[in-house]
mmCIF file of C-alpha atoms in Angstrom:
data_model
loop_
_atom_site.group_PDB
_atom_site.id
_atom_site.type_symbol
_atom_site.label_atom_id
_atom_site.label_comp_id
_atom_site.label_asym_id
_atom_site.label_seq_id
_atom_site.Cartn_x
_atom_site.Cartn_y
_atom_site.Cartn_z
ATOM 1 C CA MET G 1 0.015 -0.003 0.006
ATOM 2 C CA SER G 2 3.018 2.277 -0.071
ATOM 3 C CA TRP G 3 3.334 4.949 -2.766
ATOM 4 C CA ALA G 4 6.263 2.975 -4.151
ATOM 5 C CA SER G 5 4.218 -0.079 -5.130
ATOM 6 C CA THR G 6 1.183 2.020 -6.061
ATOM 7 C CA ALA G 7 3.329 3.590 -8.772
ATOM 8 C CA LEU G 8 4.203 0.121 -10.057
ATOM 9 C CA TYR G 9 0.540 -0.842 -10.295
ATOM 10 C CA TYR G 10 -0.362 2.322 -12.139
ATOM 11 C CA ARG G 11 2.480 1.917 -14.605
ATOM 12 C CA TRP G 12 1.947 -1.773 -15.329
ATOM 13 C CA ILE G 13 -1.811 -1.544 -15.692
ATOM 14 C CA ASN G 14 -1.385 1.268 -18.184
ATOM 15 C CA GLU G 15 1.408 -0.504 -20.057
ATOM 16 C CA HIS G 16 -0.732 -3.638 -20.397
ATOM 17 C CA VAL G 17 -3.692 -1.615 -21.731
ATOM 18 C CA GLN G 18 -1.461 0.305 -24.145
ATOM 19 C CA GLN G 19 0.187 -2.847 -25.443
ATOM 20 C CA HIS G 20 -3.255 -4.432 -26.024
ATOM 21 C CA LEU G 21 -4.999 -1.427 -27.615
ATOM 22 C CA GLY G 22 -2.037 0.406 -29.078
ATOM 23 C CA GLY G 23 -1.674 4.073 -29.972
ATOM 24 C CA LEU G 24 -2.310 6.529 -27.184
ATOM 25 C CA HIS G 25 -4.639 4.306 -25.167
ATOM 26 C CA SER G 26 -4.349 4.197 -21.393
ATOM 27 C CA ALA G 27 -6.332 2.643 -18.599
ATOM 28 C CA LYS G 28 -9.634 4.047 -17.360
ATOM 29 C CA LEU G 29 -9.209 3.654 -13.620
ATOM 30 C CA LEU G 30 -10.049 5.182 -10.254
ATOM 31 C CA LEU G 31 -7.477 5.286 -7.454
ATOM 32 C CA VAL G 32 -7.794 5.779 -3.700
ATOM 33 C CA SER G 33 -4.386 6.095 -2.081
ATOM 34 C CA VAL G 34 -4.513 5.640 1.724
ATOM 35 C CA ASP G 35 -1.941 6.929 4.185
ATOM 36 C CA PHE G 36 0.169 3.816 4.721
ATOM 37 C CA HIS G 37 1.449 5.214 8.006
ATOM 38 C CA ASP G 38 -2.021 4.755 9.470
ATOM 39 C CA ILE G 39 -2.413 1.262 8.016
ATOM 40 C CA GLU G 40 0.962 0.149 9.322
ATOM 41 C CA ARG G 41 0.085 1.287 12.860
ATOM 42 C CA LEU G 42 -3.133 -0.755 12.753
ATOM 43 C CA GLN G 43 -1.227 -3.781 11.433
ATOM 44 C CA ALA G 44 1.413 -3.533 14.132
ATOM 45 C CA ALA G 45 -1.339 -3.273 16.815
ATOM 46 C CA GLY G 46 -3.108 -6.318 15.397
ATOM 47 C CA ASP G 47 -6.183 -4.207 14.692
ATOM 48 C CA TRP G 48 -7.170 -5.860 11.440
ATOM 49 C CA VAL G 49 -10.828 -4.954 11.915
ATOM 50 C CA GLY G 50 -9.838 -1.278 12.087
ATOM 51 C CA ALA G 51 -7.581 -1.566 9.067
ATOM 52 C CA GLY G 52 -10.365 -3.349 7.222
ATOM 53 C CA ARG G 53 -12.712 -0.482 7.984
ATOM 54 C CA VAL G 54 -10.309 1.951 6.325
ATOM 55 C CA LEU G 55 -10.232 -0.161 3.174
ATOM 56 C CA VAL G 56 -13.958 -0.782 3.222
ATOM 57 C CA GLN G 57 -14.503 2.962 3.129
ATOM 58 C CA ALA G 58 -12.050 3.289 0.245
ATOM 59 C CA ALA G 59 -13.770 0.464 -1.630
ATOM 60 C CA ARG G 60 -17.195 2.038 -1.166
ATOM 61 C CA THR G 61 -15.852 5.330 -2.411
ATOM 62 C CA LEU G 62 -14.580 3.671 -5.594
ATOM 63 C CA GLU G 63 -17.832 1.801 -6.142
ATOM 64 C CA ALA G 64 -19.854 4.954 -5.689
ATOM 65 C CA ALA G 65 -17.621 6.703 -8.230
ATOM 66 C CA GLY G 66 -18.392 4.050 -10.835
ATOM 67 C CA ALA G 67 -15.766 1.342 -10.447
ATOM 68 C CA GLU G 68 -16.870 -2.016 -11.848
ATOM 69 C CA ALA G 69 -14.259 -4.159 -10.118
ATOM 70 C CA LEU G 70 -11.882 -3.693 -7.202
ATOM 71 C CA VAL G 71 -8.144 -4.313 -6.817
ATOM 72 C CA VAL G 72 -6.556 -4.158 -3.357
ATOM 73 C CA CYS G 73 -2.950 -3.303 -4.221
ATOM 74 C CA THR G 74 -1.293 -5.134 -1.370
ATOM 75 C CA ASN G 75 -0.678 -8.763 -0.328
ATOM 76 C CA THR G 76 -0.888 -8.267 3.432
ATOM 77 C CA MET G 77 -4.213 -6.466 3.399
ATOM 78 C CA HIS G 78 -5.823 -9.352 1.577
ATOM 79 C CA LYS G 79 -6.164 -10.619 5.102
ATOM 80 C CA VAL G 80 -9.296 -8.492 5.173
ATOM 81 C CA ALA G 81 -10.391 -9.219 1.607
ATOM 82 C CA PRO G 82 -13.563 -11.050 2.799
ATOM 83 C CA GLN G 83 -14.521 -7.975 4.878
ATOM 84 C CA ILE G 84 -14.007 -5.708 1.879
ATOM 85 C CA GLN G 85 -15.832 -7.979 -0.571
ATOM 86 C CA ALA G 86 -18.823 -8.232 1.734
ATOM 87 C CA ALA G 87 -19.120 -4.474 1.872
ATOM 88 C CA VAL G 88 -19.386 -3.787 -1.874
ATOM 89 C CA GLY G 89 -21.430 -5.146 -4.766
ATOM 90 C CA ILE G 90 -18.582 -5.323 -7.303
ATOM 91 C CA PRO G 91 -16.053 -8.145 -7.650
ATOM 92 C CA LEU G 92 -12.736 -8.081 -5.827
ATOM 93 C CA LEU G 93 -9.951 -9.396 -8.078
ATOM 94 C CA HIS G 94 -7.903 -11.402 -5.569
ATOM 95 C CA ILE G 95 -4.124 -11.200 -5.743
ATOM 96 C CA VAL G 96 -3.623 -14.875 -4.893
ATOM 97 C CA ASP G 97 -5.928 -15.976 -7.720
ATOM 98 C CA ALA G 98 -3.837 -13.973 -10.185
ATOM 99 C CA THR G 99 -0.624 -15.446 -8.809
ATOM 100 C CA ALA G 100 -1.912 -18.998 -8.693
ATOM 101 C CA GLN G 101 -2.947 -18.906 -12.321
ATOM 102 C CA ALA G 102 0.614 -18.155 -13.353
ATOM 103 C CA ILE G 103 2.004 -20.802 -11.004
ATOM 104 C CA GLN G 104 -0.324 -23.454 -12.374
ATOM 105 C CA GLN G 105 0.480 -22.514 -15.995
ATOM 106 C CA ALA G 106 4.169 -23.045 -15.163
ATOM 107 C CA LYS G 107 3.269 -26.449 -13.635
ATOM 108 C CA VAL G 108 4.932 -25.570 -10.339
ATOM 109 C CA GLU G 109 3.690 -27.464 -7.295
ATOM 110 C CA ARG G 110 5.866 -26.151 -4.453
ATOM 111 C CA VAL G 111 6.771 -22.517 -3.969
ATOM 112 C CA GLY G 112 8.699 -20.421 -1.514
ATOM 113 C CA LEU G 113 6.917 -17.311 -0.159
ATOM 114 C CA LEU G 114 8.499 -13.958 0.633
ATOM 115 C CA GLY G 115 6.459 -11.138 2.091
ATOM 116 C CA THR G 116 5.736 -9.257 5.257
ATOM 117 C CA ARG G 117 5.783 -11.174 8.510
ATOM 118 C CA PHE G 118 2.000 -11.180 8.406
ATOM 119 C CA THR G 119 1.857 -12.722 4.899
ATOM 120 C CA MET G 120 4.491 -15.362 5.664
ATOM 121 C CA GLU G 121 3.294 -16.361 9.126
ATOM 122 C CA GLN G 122 -0.458 -15.964 9.093
ATOM 123 C CA ALA G 123 -2.811 -18.321 7.256
ATOM 124 C CA PHE G 124 -4.726 -15.968 4.940
ATOM 125 C CA PHE G 125 -2.298 -16.139 2.014
ATOM 126 C CA ARG G 126 -0.825 -19.605 2.449
ATOM 127 C CA ASP G 127 -4.116 -21.365 3.121
ATOM 128 C CA TYR G 128 -5.829 -19.597 0.239
ATOM 129 C CA LEU G 129 -3.089 -20.745 -2.100
ATOM 130 C CA GLN G 130 -2.832 -24.292 -0.720
ATOM 131 C CA GLN G 131 -6.554 -25.038 -0.242
ATOM 132 C CA ARG G 132 -8.017 -23.289 -3.227
ATOM 133 C CA HIS G 133 -5.229 -23.788 -5.728
ATOM 134 C CA HIS G 134 -3.404 -26.854 -4.367
ATOM 135 C CA VAL G 135 0.058 -25.254 -4.350
ATOM 136 C CA SER G 136 2.390 -26.224 -1.490
ATOM 137 C CA VAL G 137 4.086 -23.253 0.258
ATOM 138 C CA LEU G 138 7.437 -22.965 2.028
ATOM 139 C CA THR G 139 8.452 -19.982 4.152
ATOM 140 C CA PRO G 140 11.910 -18.980 5.465
ATOM 141 C CA PRO G 141 12.958 -19.631 9.055
ATOM 142 C CA GLN G 142 12.187 -17.002 11.726
ATOM 143 C CA PRO G 143 15.440 -14.971 11.488
ATOM 144 C CA ASP G 144 15.020 -14.650 7.728
ATOM 145 C CA ARG G 145 11.343 -13.729 8.047
ATOM 146 C CA ASP G 146 12.370 -10.933 10.407
ATOM 147 C CA LEU G 147 14.942 -9.739 7.894
ATOM 148 C CA ILE G 148 12.544 -9.805 4.965
ATOM 149 C CA HIS G 149 9.924 -7.916 6.959
ATOM 150 C CA ARG G 150 12.386 -5.246 8.210
ATOM 151 C CA VAL G 151 13.672 -4.498 4.721
ATOM 152 C CA ILE G 152 10.132 -4.099 3.370
ATOM 153 C CA PHE G 153 9.040 -1.546 5.953
ATOM 154 C CA GLU G 154 12.287 0.279 6.692
ATOM 155 C CA GLU G 155 13.601 0.376 3.170
ATOM 156 C CA LEU G 156 11.383 -0.585 0.240
ATOM 157 C CA CYS G 157 8.200 1.113 1.427
ATOM 158 C CA GLN G 158 10.214 4.293 1.794
ATOM 159 C CA GLY G 159 11.754 4.005 -1.682
ATOM 160 C CA HIS G 160 15.211 2.930 -0.504
ATOM 161 C CA LEU G 161 17.055 0.174 -2.412
ATOM 162 C CA VAL G 162 20.080 -1.225 -0.562
ATOM 163 C CA GLN G 163 22.520 -3.595 -2.218
ATOM 164 C CA THR G 164 23.273 -5.535 0.979
ATOM 165 C CA SER G 165 19.560 -6.180 1.372
ATOM 166 C CA ARG G 166 19.382 -7.480 -2.167
ATOM 167 C CA GLU G 167 22.203 -9.896 -1.330
ATOM 168 C CA HIS G 168 20.343 -11.058 1.771
ATOM 169 C CA TYR G 169 17.190 -11.638 -0.219
ATOM 170 C CA ARG G 170 19.144 -13.606 -2.794
ATOM 171 C CA ARG G 171 20.547 -15.847 -0.084
ATOM 172 C CA VAL G 172 17.103 -16.418 1.464
ATOM 173 C CA ILE G 173 15.676 -17.341 -1.964
ATOM 174 C CA GLN G 174 18.498 -19.812 -2.593
ATOM 175 C CA ASP G 175 17.991 -21.372 0.823
ATOM 176 C CA MET G 176 14.335 -21.966 -0.018
ATOM 177 C CA VAL G 177 15.337 -23.521 -3.343
ATOM 178 C CA THR G 178 17.726 -25.815 -1.464
ATOM 179 C CA ALA G 179 14.789 -26.718 0.843
ATOM 180 C CA GLY G 180 12.736 -27.798 -2.138
ATOM 181 C CA ALA G 181 11.036 -24.704 -3.584
ATOM 182 C CA GLN G 182 10.582 -24.979 -7.385
ATOM 183 C CA ALA G 183 9.839 -21.238 -7.610
ATOM 184 C CA VAL G 184 9.455 -18.257 -5.291
ATOM 185 C CA ILE G 185 6.531 -15.868 -4.843
ATOM 186 C CA LEU G 186 7.494 -12.248 -4.338
ATOM 187 C CA GLY G 187 4.514 -11.845 -2.000
ATOM 188 C CA CYS G 188 4.859 -8.198 -1.120
ATOM 189 C CA THR G 189 4.053 -5.544 -3.685
ATOM 190 C CA GLU G 190 7.353 -3.711 -3.014
ATOM 191 C CA ILE G 191 9.787 -6.624 -3.378
ATOM 192 C CA ALA G 192 9.935 -6.272 -7.181
ATOM 193 C CA LEU G 193 11.659 -2.958 -6.623
ATOM 194 C CA LEU G 194 14.620 -4.871 -5.243
ATOM 195 C CA ILE G 195 14.541 -8.357 -6.730
ATOM 196 C CA GLN G 196 14.557 -9.252 -10.453
ATOM 197 C CA PRO G 197 14.393 -12.604 -12.249
ATOM 198 C CA GLY G 198 18.195 -12.709 -12.524
ATOM 199 C CA ASP G 199 18.471 -12.742 -8.731
ATOM 200 C CA ALA G 200 17.209 -16.339 -8.458
ATOM 201 C CA SER G 201 17.978 -19.718 -9.955
ATOM 202 C CA VAL G 202 14.262 -20.546 -10.160
ATOM 203 C CA PRO G 203 11.229 -18.695 -11.574
ATOM 204 C CA LEU G 204 9.985 -15.725 -9.555
ATOM 205 C CA PHE G 205 6.261 -14.936 -9.412
ATOM 206 C CA ASP G 206 5.879 -11.229 -8.780
ATOM 207 C CA THR G 207 2.419 -10.704 -7.288
ATOM 208 C CA THR G 208 2.475 -7.014 -8.159
ATOM 209 C CA ARG G 209 2.936 -7.473 -11.873
ATOM 210 C CA LEU G 210 0.650 -10.500 -12.048
ATOM 211 C CA HIS G 211 -2.143 -8.707 -10.189
ATOM 212 C CA ALA G 212 -1.803 -5.576 -12.275
ATOM 213 C CA GLN G 213 -1.915 -7.599 -15.500
ATOM 214 C CA ALA G 214 -4.903 -9.589 -14.284
ATOM 215 C CA ALA G 215 -6.784 -6.373 -13.471
ATOM 216 C CA ALA G 216 -6.001 -4.865 -16.859
ATOM 217 C CA THR G 217 -7.018 -8.055 -18.677
ATOM 218 C CA TRP G 218 -10.288 -8.176 -16.714
ATOM 219 C CA ALA G 219 -11.057 -4.573 -17.663
ATOM 220 C CA LEU G 220 -10.285 -5.224 -21.335
ATOM 221 C CA THR G 221 -12.375 -8.370 -21.587
ATOM 222 C CA CYS G 222 -15.286 -7.868 -19.218
ATOM 223 C CA PRO G 223 -18.720 -7.335 -20.834
#
């Protein structure tokens, strides 16, 4: 939900639309940008109901303005996706569905997962992927989860790219490959700022790009 990953969504949605339609076409979209400082405080306090209320209000604002589908541009806040979907009458295009489709097309059965501590440790992402899409999920050990989480909040969400952090991420990815991961999910919408396909020996599934492309495809093909 940081401005850094919001910019990626906006760029990639528009690029996908332009590539499909050509010329000077761009995406018709509505955007509500929340203050991530407030969301992070609610996350840290474990007040997911309160955080959900903020996003429900944003979703209702978009629906009232004419949006025909909803994209929540964050992995972690999909924890409250059911709360958001129940509050609006338009479909929510789930980030895990978009990611799972690419994983299944690649015939990958076991993936490593990087993301915030909440995404790696809580059930909402892993269970959705495992139970609905039958993909097995590995996560790093606790010290590495702490490292991944710290870099996201203290560096990436603030637009800082640090080479030593990139090297740490590369090592964590390789450790998961050694542990049996056939691919790795970049399960935080800021990680793609730091990690590219060349940083891993296995395929990387970037949830940000996949979600943005899925949203643009939906918009281009819906009735």
